[in-house]
Each structure stands twice: as structure tokens, then as C-alpha cells.
Amino acid sequence: MTTSLNSFETAGKANIEEAITEAITEARTTCEQDGSDSAGCAVAWDIVEELQAEKADQHQAKQKKTSLENYCDTHPDSVECLIYDV
């Protein structure tokens, strides 16, 4: 197997989908070449699982906003949401 998790760990939020697709392709190729019971095949699918978990974590982190953040998203010009540089 030529792909490692490190090559996918550097993938940004925008590239996580692409990284998952590449990892799935790599996992299928590895399993075809080495056999579905091989250690390389298991590692390849573990990488896919880790990437999917990272995507889920990123999605969940995006959704955790405070009520003030939600209010400011809707009303960015309100007094409570203004930010001053001093």
C-alpha cells in the first residue's frame, strides 16, 4: 500500500471529500492486490473510517454555536455584535 494516513491528515476542510474518495479508491485497489484478509487492506479501510470520522467531527463543530453567535449571524449590525479595534 502506498498511501498513508499522514497524506490525508493535511487535507483541509474543503478537500476532505476528495480525500475520502481517494482513500476509498486506494482501499479498493489495495484489497484487490493484497486480498481482503490482508493487513494492508484493513489499514486502508481504517484510513477511510478515520477520514469519515474527521468529516463528521468538523460538521458537528460547525453546528455548535452559542445563541449570541446565532443572533449575530442573523443581525450583524446590532449593538451586541459590533466589534471595535482599540
CSV table of N, CA and C in Angstrom, one decimal:
chain,number,residue,atom,x,y,z
A,1,MET,N,0.8,-1.2,0.0
A,1,MET,CA,0.0,0.0,0.0
A,1,MET,C,0.9,1.2,0.0
A,2,THR,N,0.6,2.2,-0.9
A,2,THR,CA,1.4,3.4,-1.0
A,2,THR,C,0.9,4.6,-0.3
A,3,THR,N,-0.3,4.6,0.2
A,3,THR,CA,-0.9,5.7,0.8
A,3,THR,C,-0.9,5.6,2.3
A,4,SER,N,-0.6,6.7,3.0
A,4,SER,CA,-0.7,6.6,4.5
A,4,SER,C,-1.6,7.7,5.0
A,5,LEU,N,-2.0,7.5,6.2
A,5,LEU,CA,-3.0,8.5,6.8
A,5,LEU,C,-2.3,9.9,6.9
A,6,ASN,N,-1.0,10.0,7.0
A,6,ASN,CA,-0.4,11.3,7.1
A,6,ASN,C,-0.7,12.1,5.8
A,7,SER,N,-0.7,11.5,4.7
A,7,SER,CA,-1.0,12.3,3.4
A,7,SER,C,-2.4,12.8,3.4
A,8,PHE,N,-3.3,12.2,4.2
A,8,PHE,CA,-4.7,12.7,4.2
A,8,PHE,C,-4.9,13.6,5.4
A,9,GLU,N,-4.1,13.6,6.4
A,9,GLU,CA,-4.2,14.4,7.6
A,9,GLU,C,-4.1,15.9,7.3
A,10,THR,N,-3.3,16.2,6.2
A,10,THR,CA,-3.1,17.6,5.8
A,10,THR,C,-4.2,18.1,5.0
A,11,ALA,N,-5.2,17.3,4.6
A,11,ALA,CA,-6.3,17.8,3.8
A,11,ALA,C,-7.1,18.7,4.6
A,12,GLY,N,-7.4,19.9,4.0
A,12,GLY,CA,-8.2,20.9,4.6
A,12,GLY,C,-9.7,20.6,4.6
A,13,LYS,N,-10.5,21.4,5.2
A,13,LYS,CA,-11.9,21.2,5.2
A,13,LYS,C,-12.5,21.0,3.8
A,14,ALA,N,-12.1,21.9,2.9
A,14,ALA,CA,-12.6,21.8,1.5
A,14,ALA,C,-12.2,20.5,0.8
A,15,ASN,N,-11.1,19.9,1.2
A,15,ASN,CA,-10.6,18.8,0.5
A,15,ASN,C,-10.9,17.5,1.2
A,16,ILE,N,-11.7,17.5,2.3
A,16,ILE,CA,-12.0,16.2,3.0
A,16,ILE,C,-12.8,15.3,2.1
A,17,GLU,N,-13.7,15.8,1.4
A,17,GLU,CA,-14.5,14.9,0.5
A,17,GLU,C,-13.6,14.2,-0.6
A,18,GLU,N,-12.7,15.0,-1.1
A,18,GLU,CA,-11.8,14.5,-2.1
A,18,GLU,C,-10.8,13.4,-1.5
A,19,ALA,N,-10.4,13.7,-0.3
A,19,ALA,CA,-9.5,12.8,0.4
A,19,ALA,C,-10.2,11.5,0.7
A,20,ILE,N,-11.5,11.5,1.1
A,20,ILE,CA,-12.3,10.3,1.4
A,20,ILE,C,-12.4,9.5,0.1
A,21,THR,N,-12.7,10.2,-1.0
A,21,THR,CA,-12.9,9.5,-2.3
A,21,THR,C,-11.6,8.8,-2.7
A,22,GLU,N,-10.4,9.5,-2.6
A,22,GLU,CA,-9.1,8.9,-2.9
A,22,GLU,C,-8.8,7.8,-2.0
A,23,ALA,N,-9.1,7.9,-0.7
A,23,ALA,CA,-8.9,6.8,0.2
A,23,ALA,C,-9.7,5.6,-0.1
A,24,ILE,N,-10.9,5.7,-0.5
A,24,ILE,CA,-11.8,4.6,-0.8
A,24,ILE,C,-11.2,3.9,-2.1
A,25,THR,N,-10.8,4.7,-3.1
A,25,THR,CA,-10.2,4.1,-4.3
A,25,THR,C,-8.9,3.3,-3.9
A,26,GLU,N,-8.1,3.9,-3.1
A,26,GLU,CA,-6.9,3.3,-2.7
A,26,GLU,C,-7.1,2.0,-1.9
A,27,ALA,N,-8.2,2.0,-1.0
A,27,ALA,CA,-8.5,0.9,-0.2
A,27,ALA,C,-9.0,-0.3,-1.1
A,28,ARG,N,-9.8,0.1,-2.1
A,28,ARG,CA,-10.3,-1.0,-3.0
A,28,ARG,C,-9.1,-1.6,-3.8
A,29,THR,N,-8.2,-0.7,-4.3
A,29,THR,CA,-7.1,-1.2,-5.0
A,29,THR,C,-6.2,-2.1,-4.2
A,30,THR,N,-5.9,-1.7,-3.0
A,30,THR,CA,-5.1,-2.4,-2.0
A,30,THR,C,-5.7,-3.8,-1.7
A,31,CYS,N,-7.0,-3.8,-1.5
A,31,CYS,CA,-7.7,-5.1,-1.2
A,31,CYS,C,-7.7,-6.0,-2.4
A,32,GLU,N,-7.8,-5.5,-3.6
A,32,GLU,CA,-7.8,-6.3,-4.8
A,32,GLU,C,-6.4,-6.9,-4.9
A,33,GLN,N,-5.3,-6.1,-4.7
A,33,GLN,CA,-4.0,-6.6,-4.9
A,33,GLN,C,-3.5,-7.6,-3.8
A,34,ASP,N,-3.8,-7.2,-2.5
A,34,ASP,CA,-3.3,-7.9,-1.4
A,34,ASP,C,-4.2,-8.9,-0.8
A,35,GLY,N,-5.5,-8.8,-1.2
A,35,GLY,CA,-6.5,-9.7,-0.7
A,35,GLY,C,-7.3,-9.0,0.4
A,36,SER,N,-8.5,-9.4,0.6
A,36,SER,CA,-9.4,-8.7,1.5
A,36,SER,C,-9.1,-9.1,3.0
A,37,ASP,N,-8.3,-10.1,3.2
A,37,ASP,CA,-7.9,-10.5,4.6
A,37,ASP,C,-6.5,-10.0,5.0
A,38,SER,N,-5.9,-9.2,4.1
A,38,SER,CA,-4.6,-8.7,4.4
A,38,SER,C,-4.6,-7.5,5.4
A,39,ALA,N,-3.4,-7.3,6.0
A,39,ALA,CA,-3.3,-6.2,6.9
A,39,ALA,C,-3.3,-4.9,6.2
A,40,GLY,N,-2.8,-4.8,5.0
A,40,GLY,CA,-2.8,-3.6,4.2
A,40,GLY,C,-4.2,-3.2,3.9
A,41,CYS,N,-5.1,-4.1,3.6
A,41,CYS,CA,-6.5,-3.9,3.3
A,41,CYS,C,-7.2,-3.3,4.5
A,42,ALA,N,-6.9,-3.9,5.7
A,42,ALA,CA,-7.5,-3.4,6.9
A,42,ALA,C,-7.1,-2.0,7.2
A,43,VAL,N,-5.8,-1.7,7.0
A,43,VAL,CA,-5.3,-0.4,7.3
A,43,VAL,C,-5.9,0.7,6.3
A,44,ALA,N,-6.0,0.3,5.1
A,44,ALA,CA,-6.6,1.2,4.1
A,44,ALA,C,-8.0,1.6,4.5
A,45,TRP,N,-8.8,0.6,4.9
A,45,TRP,CA,-10.2,0.9,5.3
A,45,TRP,C,-10.2,1.7,6.6
A,46,ASP,N,-9.3,1.4,7.5
A,46,ASP,CA,-9.2,2.2,8.7
A,46,ASP,C,-8.9,3.7,8.4
A,47,ILE,N,-8.1,4.0,7.3
A,47,ILE,CA,-7.9,5.4,6.9
A,47,ILE,C,-9.2,6.0,6.4
A,48,VAL,N,-10.0,5.2,5.7
A,48,VAL,CA,-11.3,5.7,5.2
A,48,VAL,C,-12.2,6.1,6.4
A,49,GLU,N,-12.2,5.2,7.3
A,49,GLU,CA,-13.0,5.4,8.5
A,49,GLU,C,-12.6,6.6,9.3
A,50,GLU,N,-11.3,6.8,9.5
A,50,GLU,CA,-10.8,8.0,10.2
A,50,GLU,C,-11.1,9.3,9.5
A,51,LEU,N,-11.0,9.3,8.1
A,51,LEU,CA,-11.4,10.5,7.4
A,51,LEU,C,-12.9,10.8,7.5
A,52,GLN,N,-13.7,9.8,7.5
A,52,GLN,CA,-15.1,10.0,7.6
A,52,GLN,C,-15.5,10.5,9.0
A,53,ALA,N,-14.7,10.0,10.0
A,53,ALA,CA,-14.9,10.5,11.4
A,53,ALA,C,-14.5,12.0,11.5
A,54,GLU,N,-13.4,12.3,10.9
A,54,GLU,CA,-13.0,13.7,10.9
A,54,GLU,C,-14.0,14.6,10.2
A,55,LYS,N,-14.6,14.2,9.1
A,55,LYS,CA,-15.6,15.0,8.4
A,55,LYS,C,-16.8,15.2,9.4
A,56,ALA,N,-17.2,14.1,10.1
A,56,ALA,CA,-18.3,14.2,11.0
A,56,ALA,C,-18.0,15.2,12.1
A,57,ASP,N,-16.8,15.1,12.6
A,57,ASP,CA,-16.3,16.0,13.7
A,57,ASP,C,-16.4,17.4,13.3
A,58,GLN,N,-15.9,17.7,12.1
A,58,GLN,CA,-15.9,19.1,11.5
A,58,GLN,C,-17.3,19.6,11.4
A,59,HIS,N,-18.2,18.7,10.9
A,59,HIS,CA,-19.6,19.1,10.7
A,59,HIS,C,-20.2,19.4,12.0
A,60,GLN,N,-19.9,18.6,13.0
A,60,GLN,CA,-20.5,18.8,14.4
A,60,GLN,C,-20.0,20.1,15.0
A,61,ALA,N,-18.7,20.3,14.8
A,61,ALA,CA,-18.1,21.5,15.4
A,61,ALA,C,-18.7,22.8,14.8
A,62,LYS,N,-19.0,22.7,13.5
A,62,LYS,CA,-19.6,23.9,12.9
A,62,LYS,C,-21.0,24.2,13.4
A,63,GLN,N,-21.7,23.2,13.9
A,63,GLN,CA,-23.1,23.4,14.3
A,63,GLN,C,-23.1,23.9,15.7
A,64,LYS,N,-22.1,23.8,16.5
A,64,LYS,CA,-22.1,24.2,17.9
A,64,LYS,C,-21.8,25.7,18.0
A,65,LYS,N,-22.9,26.5,17.9
A,65,LYS,CA,-22.7,28.0,18.1
A,65,LYS,C,-23.6,28.4,19.3
A,66,THR,N,-23.1,29.4,19.9
A,66,THR,CA,-23.8,30.0,21.1
A,66,THR,C,-25.1,30.7,20.5
A,67,SER,N,-26.0,31.1,21.4
A,67,SER,CA,-27.1,31.8,21.0
A,67,SER,C,-26.8,33.2,20.5
A,68,LEU,N,-25.7,33.8,21.1
A,68,LEU,CA,-25.3,35.1,20.6
A,68,LEU,C,-24.7,35.0,19.2
A,69,GLU,N,-23.9,34.0,18.9
A,69,GLU,CA,-23.4,33.8,17.6
A,69,GLU,C,-24.5,33.6,16.6
A,70,ASN,N,-25.5,32.8,16.9
A,70,ASN,CA,-26.7,32.7,16.0
A,70,ASN,C,-27.4,34.0,15.8
A,71,TYR,N,-27.5,34.8,16.9
A,71,TYR,CA,-28.2,36.1,16.8
A,71,TYR,C,-27.4,37.0,15.9
A,72,CYS,N,-26.0,37.0,16.1
A,72,CYS,CA,-25.2,37.9,15.3
A,72,CYS,C,-25.1,37.5,13.8
A,73,ASP,N,-25.3,36.2,13.5
A,73,ASP,CA,-25.4,35.8,12.1
A,73,ASP,C,-26.6,36.3,11.5
A,74,THR,N,-27.7,36.4,12.2
A,74,THR,CA,-28.9,37.0,11.7
A,74,THR,C,-28.9,38.5,11.7
A,75,HIS,N,-28.3,39.1,12.7
A,75,HIS,CA,-28.4,40.6,12.9
A,75,HIS,C,-26.9,41.1,13.1
A,76,PRO,N,-26.1,41.1,12.0
A,76,PRO,CA,-24.7,41.5,12.2
A,76,PRO,C,-24.5,43.0,12.6
A,77,ASP,N,-25.5,43.8,12.3
A,77,ASP,CA,-25.3,45.3,12.6
A,77,ASP,C,-25.8,45.7,14.0
A,78,SER,N,-26.3,44.7,14.8
A,78,SER,CA,-26.9,45.1,16.1
A,78,SER,C,-25.7,45.4,17.0
A,79,VAL,N,-26.1,46.2,18.1
A,79,VAL,CA,-25.1,46.7,19.0
A,79,VAL,C,-24.3,45.5,19.7
A,80,GLU,N,-25.0,44.5,20.0
A,80,GLU,CA,-24.4,43.3,20.7
A,80,GLU,C,-23.3,42.7,19.8
A,81,CYS,N,-23.4,42.8,18.5
A,81,CYS,CA,-22.5,42.1,17.6
A,81,CYS,C,-21.3,42.9,17.1
A,82,LEU,N,-21.3,44.2,17.4
A,82,LEU,CA,-20.2,45.1,16.9
A,82,LEU,C,-18.9,44.8,17.6
A,83,ILE,N,-17.9,44.8,16.8
A,83,ILE,CA,-16.5,44.6,17.4
A,83,ILE,C,-15.7,45.8,17.1
A,84,TYR,N,-15.0,46.3,18.1
A,84,TYR,CA,-14.2,47.5,18.0
A,84,TYR,C,-12.8,47.2,18.2
A,85,ASP,N,-11.9,47.8,17.3
A,85,ASP,CA,-10.5,47.7,17.5
A,85,ASP,C,-10.0,48.9,18.3
A,86,VAL,N,-9.3,48.6,19.4
A,86,VAL,CA,-8.8,49.7,20.3
A,86,VAL,C,-7.4,49.9,20.1
